[in-house]
Amino acid sequence: MIDAVLSVGKEFLNNAPTAEALGHRTCMIYAAMVCPFLSSPEGRRGEASNMYGADIPKGDARGIGGAVVAYNDYEFKQTHAGQGVVYGAPIAIINYNRAEDLQDELTAALTNDETGAGRSPAWLGEDEQLLESALRRAMLTPAEKQVLAARKRAEQIKKRQQKQVKASRKKNR
């Protein structure tokens, strides 16, 4: 829709909020390639959604045509439809249908993207295993967290019992 409006020389004005947050251009291209929903017309929603009153059922297909859009501005705003991100005017559009259509864009973005060179920012840390572990913990559902907590408690009890058995054996010698 944005591309169609711009192609006839009209200005695209958008006052509708979205729950879809902004992102780094190279990362958005990559996400469009690897996300099962975004990467192909056959991609289906993994979860149902209700965004600003629009019910979107689980299993809905993405459909033909996708785009990575760059905007000149954004703001977090309360609107009549609710709170969300409201984007400014589109300044660049990368249209695609399938993930492979974006390969050249991603290659160019990675080649020209200075933020990818050198060391990672300090807030990302240096310990790759620690970061991966933290990410995995952050992605757990509440039920998975409960299971892990129960396992941890069981391990602690087992260790305590083993320690008591060992101490008892030592005492009985």
mmCIF file of C-alpha atoms in Angstrom:
data_model
loop_
_atom_site.group_PDB
_atom_site.id
_atom_site.type_symbol
_atom_site.label_atom_id
_atom_site.label_comp_id
_atom_site.label_asym_id
_atom_site.label_seq_id
_atom_site.Cartn_x
_atom_site.Cartn_y
_atom_site.Cartn_z
ATOM 1 C CA MET A 1 0.000 0.000 0.000
ATOM 2 C CA ILE A 2 2.791 2.408 0.904
ATOM 3 C CA ASP A 3 4.595 1.680 -2.353
ATOM 4 C CA ALA A 4 1.396 2.187 -4.369
ATOM 5 C CA VAL A 5 0.726 5.589 -2.758
ATOM 6 C CA LEU A 6 4.284 6.768 -3.325
ATOM 7 C CA SER A 7 4.400 5.453 -6.912
ATOM 8 C CA VAL A 8 1.592 7.850 -7.945
ATOM 9 C CA GLY A 9 3.377 10.822 -6.373
ATOM 10 C CA LYS A 10 1.232 11.130 -3.263
ATOM 11 C CA GLU A 11 2.507 11.631 0.271
ATOM 12 C CA PHE A 12 1.929 8.716 2.620
ATOM 13 C CA LEU A 13 0.619 9.929 5.962
ATOM 14 C CA ASN A 14 0.211 7.416 8.741
ATOM 15 C CA ASN A 15 -1.348 8.256 12.089
ATOM 16 C CA ALA A 16 -2.135 4.674 13.054
ATOM 17 C CA PRO A 17 -0.072 3.159 15.850
ATOM 18 C CA THR A 18 1.574 -0.211 15.509
ATOM 19 C CA ALA A 19 2.962 -2.635 18.053
ATOM 20 C CA GLU A 20 5.796 -3.418 15.641
ATOM 21 C CA ALA A 21 8.854 -1.664 16.973
ATOM 22 C CA LEU A 22 11.548 -0.042 14.918
ATOM 23 C CA GLY A 23 14.808 -1.791 14.194
ATOM 24 C CA HIS A 24 18.234 -1.522 12.652
ATOM 25 C CA ARG A 25 17.959 -1.736 8.836
ATOM 26 C CA THR A 26 20.383 -4.655 8.399
ATOM 27 C CA CYS A 27 18.693 -6.559 11.220
ATOM 28 C CA MET A 28 15.241 -5.974 9.697
ATOM 29 C CA ILE A 29 16.410 -7.336 6.336
ATOM 30 C CA TYR A 30 17.860 -10.380 8.103
ATOM 31 C CA ALA A 31 14.670 -10.853 10.145
ATOM 32 C CA ALA A 32 12.556 -10.768 6.986
ATOM 33 C CA MET A 33 14.752 -13.550 5.593
ATOM 34 C CA VAL A 34 14.789 -15.893 8.585
ATOM 35 C CA CYS A 35 11.400 -15.349 10.244
ATOM 36 C CA PRO A 36 9.128 -18.226 9.170
ATOM 37 C CA PHE A 37 6.163 -15.849 8.832
ATOM 38 C CA LEU A 38 7.945 -13.065 6.939
ATOM 39 C CA SER A 39 10.184 -15.140 4.681
ATOM 40 C CA SER A 40 7.566 -16.588 2.312
ATOM 41 C CA PRO A 41 3.991 -16.060 1.123
ATOM 42 C CA GLU A 42 3.110 -19.450 2.620
ATOM 43 C CA GLY A 43 4.370 -18.375 6.065
ATOM 44 C CA ARG A 44 1.669 -18.631 8.726
ATOM 45 C CA ARG A 45 1.193 -16.795 12.016
ATOM 46 C CA GLY A 46 2.311 -18.861 14.983
ATOM 47 C CA GLU A 47 0.005 -17.047 17.401
ATOM 48 C CA ALA A 48 -3.281 -15.196 17.245
ATOM 49 C CA SER A 49 -3.134 -11.455 17.779
ATOM 50 C CA ASN A 50 -5.475 -8.617 18.558
ATOM 51 C CA MET A 51 -3.808 -5.427 17.453
ATOM 52 C CA TYR A 52 -5.851 -2.307 18.053
ATOM 53 C CA GLY A 53 -9.133 -4.178 17.673
ATOM 54 C CA ALA A 54 -8.160 -6.197 14.602
ATOM 55 C CA ASP A 55 -8.355 -9.907 15.383
ATOM 56 C CA ILE A 56 -5.687 -11.796 13.483
ATOM 57 C CA PRO A 57 -6.118 -15.560 13.877
ATOM 58 C CA LYS A 58 -3.338 -18.065 14.373
ATOM 59 C CA GLY A 59 -2.474 -19.716 11.064
ATOM 60 C CA ASP A 60 -3.208 -16.693 8.851
ATOM 61 C CA ALA A 61 -0.897 -16.681 5.827
ATOM 62 C CA ARG A 62 1.415 -13.725 5.177
ATOM 63 C CA GLY A 63 0.333 -13.637 1.552
ATOM 64 C CA ILE A 64 2.074 -12.342 -1.549
ATOM 65 C CA GLY A 65 4.486 -9.464 -1.197
ATOM 66 C CA GLY A 66 6.414 -8.179 1.760
ATOM 67 C CA ALA A 67 8.519 -5.099 2.336
ATOM 68 C CA VAL A 68 11.174 -3.685 4.607
ATOM 69 C CA VAL A 69 10.382 0.011 4.983
ATOM 70 C CA ALA A 70 12.603 2.808 6.313
ATOM 71 C CA TYR A 71 10.933 5.909 7.757
ATOM 72 C CA ASN A 72 12.266 9.397 8.365
ATOM 73 C CA ASP A 73 10.986 9.491 11.945
ATOM 74 C CA TYR A 74 8.990 7.725 14.639
ATOM 75 C CA GLU A 75 7.483 8.399 18.033
ATOM 76 C CA PHE A 76 5.869 6.462 20.832
ATOM 77 C CA LYS A 77 2.423 7.956 21.101
ATOM 78 C CA GLN A 78 -1.043 7.583 22.576
ATOM 79 C CA THR A 79 -3.628 7.701 19.767
ATOM 80 C CA HIS A 80 -7.373 7.136 19.518
ATOM 81 C CA ALA A 81 -6.628 3.483 18.684
ATOM 82 C CA GLY A 82 -4.234 3.031 21.597
ATOM 83 C CA GLN A 83 -0.597 3.431 22.483
ATOM 84 C CA GLY A 84 2.087 2.398 20.017
ATOM 85 C CA VAL A 85 4.773 3.411 17.584
ATOM 86 C CA VAL A 86 3.708 5.918 14.924
ATOM 87 C CA TYR A 87 6.094 6.172 11.980
ATOM 88 C CA GLY A 88 6.806 9.260 9.892
ATOM 89 C CA ALA A 89 7.155 9.395 6.115
ATOM 90 C CA PRO A 90 8.622 6.367 4.326
ATOM 91 C CA ILE A 91 12.012 7.123 2.776
ATOM 92 C CA ALA A 92 13.010 3.721 1.371
ATOM 93 C CA ILE A 93 11.181 0.500 0.546
ATOM 94 C CA ILE A 94 12.682 -2.884 -0.207
ATOM 95 C CA ASN A 95 9.954 -5.041 -1.765
ATOM 96 C CA TYR A 96 10.303 -8.815 -1.762
ATOM 97 C CA ASN A 97 8.223 -11.947 -2.062
ATOM 98 C CA ARG A 98 10.585 -14.617 -0.730
ATOM 99 C CA ALA A 99 13.635 -14.561 1.539
ATOM 100 C CA GLU A 100 16.044 -15.159 -1.350
ATOM 101 C CA ASP A 101 14.858 -11.895 -2.963
ATOM 102 C CA LEU A 102 16.619 -10.071 -0.102
ATOM 103 C CA GLN A 103 20.012 -11.789 -0.368
ATOM 104 C CA ASP A 104 21.694 -9.017 -2.381
ATOM 105 C CA GLU A 105 20.256 -6.347 -0.055
ATOM 106 C CA LEU A 106 21.568 -8.182 3.006
ATOM 107 C CA THR A 107 25.003 -8.703 1.448
ATOM 108 C CA ALA A 108 25.231 -4.997 0.568
ATOM 109 C CA ALA A 109 23.975 -3.950 3.998
ATOM 110 C CA LEU A 110 26.535 -6.148 5.764
ATOM 111 C CA THR A 111 29.325 -4.911 3.495
ATOM 112 C CA ASN A 112 28.495 -1.240 4.090
ATOM 113 C CA ASP A 113 27.338 -1.386 7.704
ATOM 114 C CA GLU A 114 30.021 0.096 9.943
ATOM 115 C CA THR A 115 28.182 -0.844 13.134
ATOM 116 C CA GLY A 116 28.973 -4.515 12.489
ATOM 117 C CA ALA A 117 32.741 -3.976 12.463
ATOM 118 C CA GLY A 118 35.003 -4.286 15.472
ATOM 119 C CA ARG A 119 34.065 -5.181 19.018
ATOM 120 C CA SER A 120 30.530 -5.493 20.238
ATOM 121 C CA PRO A 121 29.192 -2.737 22.509
ATOM 122 C CA ALA A 122 30.162 -3.141 26.176
ATOM 123 C CA TRP A 123 26.530 -3.715 27.202
ATOM 124 C CA LEU A 124 26.497 -6.926 25.127
ATOM 125 C CA GLY A 125 29.340 -8.347 27.202
ATOM 126 C CA GLU A 126 32.235 -10.541 26.159
ATOM 127 C CA ASP A 127 31.233 -14.020 27.343
ATOM 128 C CA GLU A 128 29.312 -15.593 24.444
ATOM 129 C CA GLN A 129 28.151 -18.613 26.492
ATOM 130 C CA LEU A 130 26.918 -16.379 29.313
ATOM 131 C CA LEU A 131 24.999 -14.220 26.824
ATOM 132 C CA GLU A 132 23.453 -17.245 25.139
ATOM 133 C CA SER A 133 22.442 -18.654 28.522
ATOM 134 C CA ALA A 134 20.869 -15.318 29.533
ATOM 135 C CA LEU A 135 18.985 -15.142 26.232
ATOM 136 C CA ARG A 136 17.667 -18.674 26.637
ATOM 137 C CA ARG A 137 16.452 -17.850 30.176
ATOM 138 C CA ALA A 138 14.786 -14.663 28.947
ATOM 139 C CA MET A 139 12.912 -16.596 26.247
ATOM 140 C CA LEU A 140 11.407 -19.154 28.663
ATOM 141 C CA THR A 141 7.668 -19.242 29.223
ATOM 142 C CA PRO A 142 6.405 -19.008 32.831
ATOM 143 C CA ALA A 143 5.629 -22.752 32.780
ATOM 144 C CA GLU A 144 9.164 -23.570 31.599
ATOM 145 C CA LYS A 145 10.588 -21.335 34.345
ATOM 146 C CA GLN A 146 8.552 -23.248 36.947
ATOM 147 C CA VAL A 147 9.845 -26.587 35.631
ATOM 148 C CA LEU A 148 13.450 -25.350 35.774
ATOM 149 C CA ALA A 149 12.963 -23.978 39.296
ATOM 150 C CA ALA A 150 11.510 -27.329 40.428
ATOM 151 C CA ARG A 151 14.471 -29.187 38.897
ATOM 152 C CA LYS A 152 16.900 -26.841 40.623
ATOM 153 C CA ARG A 153 15.183 -27.389 43.994
ATOM 154 C CA ALA A 154 15.269 -31.165 43.450
ATOM 155 C CA GLU A 155 18.995 -31.017 42.630
ATOM 156 C CA GLN A 156 19.664 -28.962 45.762
ATOM 157 C CA ILE A 157 17.756 -31.454 47.915
ATOM 158 C CA LYS A 158 19.635 -34.357 46.325
ATOM 159 C CA LYS A 159 23.005 -32.671 46.954
ATOM 160 C CA ARG A 160 22.049 -31.937 50.562
ATOM 161 C CA GLN A 161 21.044 -35.566 51.084
ATOM 162 C CA GLN A 162 24.277 -36.822 49.499
ATOM 163 C CA LYS A 163 26.255 -34.497 51.738
ATOM 164 C CA GLN A 164 24.388 -35.796 54.803
ATOM 165 C CA VAL A 165 24.991 -39.424 53.765
ATOM 166 C CA LYS A 166 28.687 -38.698 53.253
ATOM 167 C CA ALA A 167 28.945 -36.967 56.637
ATOM 168 C CA SER A 168 27.083 -39.840 58.294
ATOM 169 C CA ARG A 169 29.430 -42.423 56.742
ATOM 170 C CA LYS A 170 32.445 -40.454 57.854
ATOM 171 C CA LYS A 171 31.034 -40.194 61.382
ATOM 172 C CA ASN A 172 30.319 -43.948 61.563
ATOM 173 C CA ARG A 173 33.859 -44.980 60.593
#
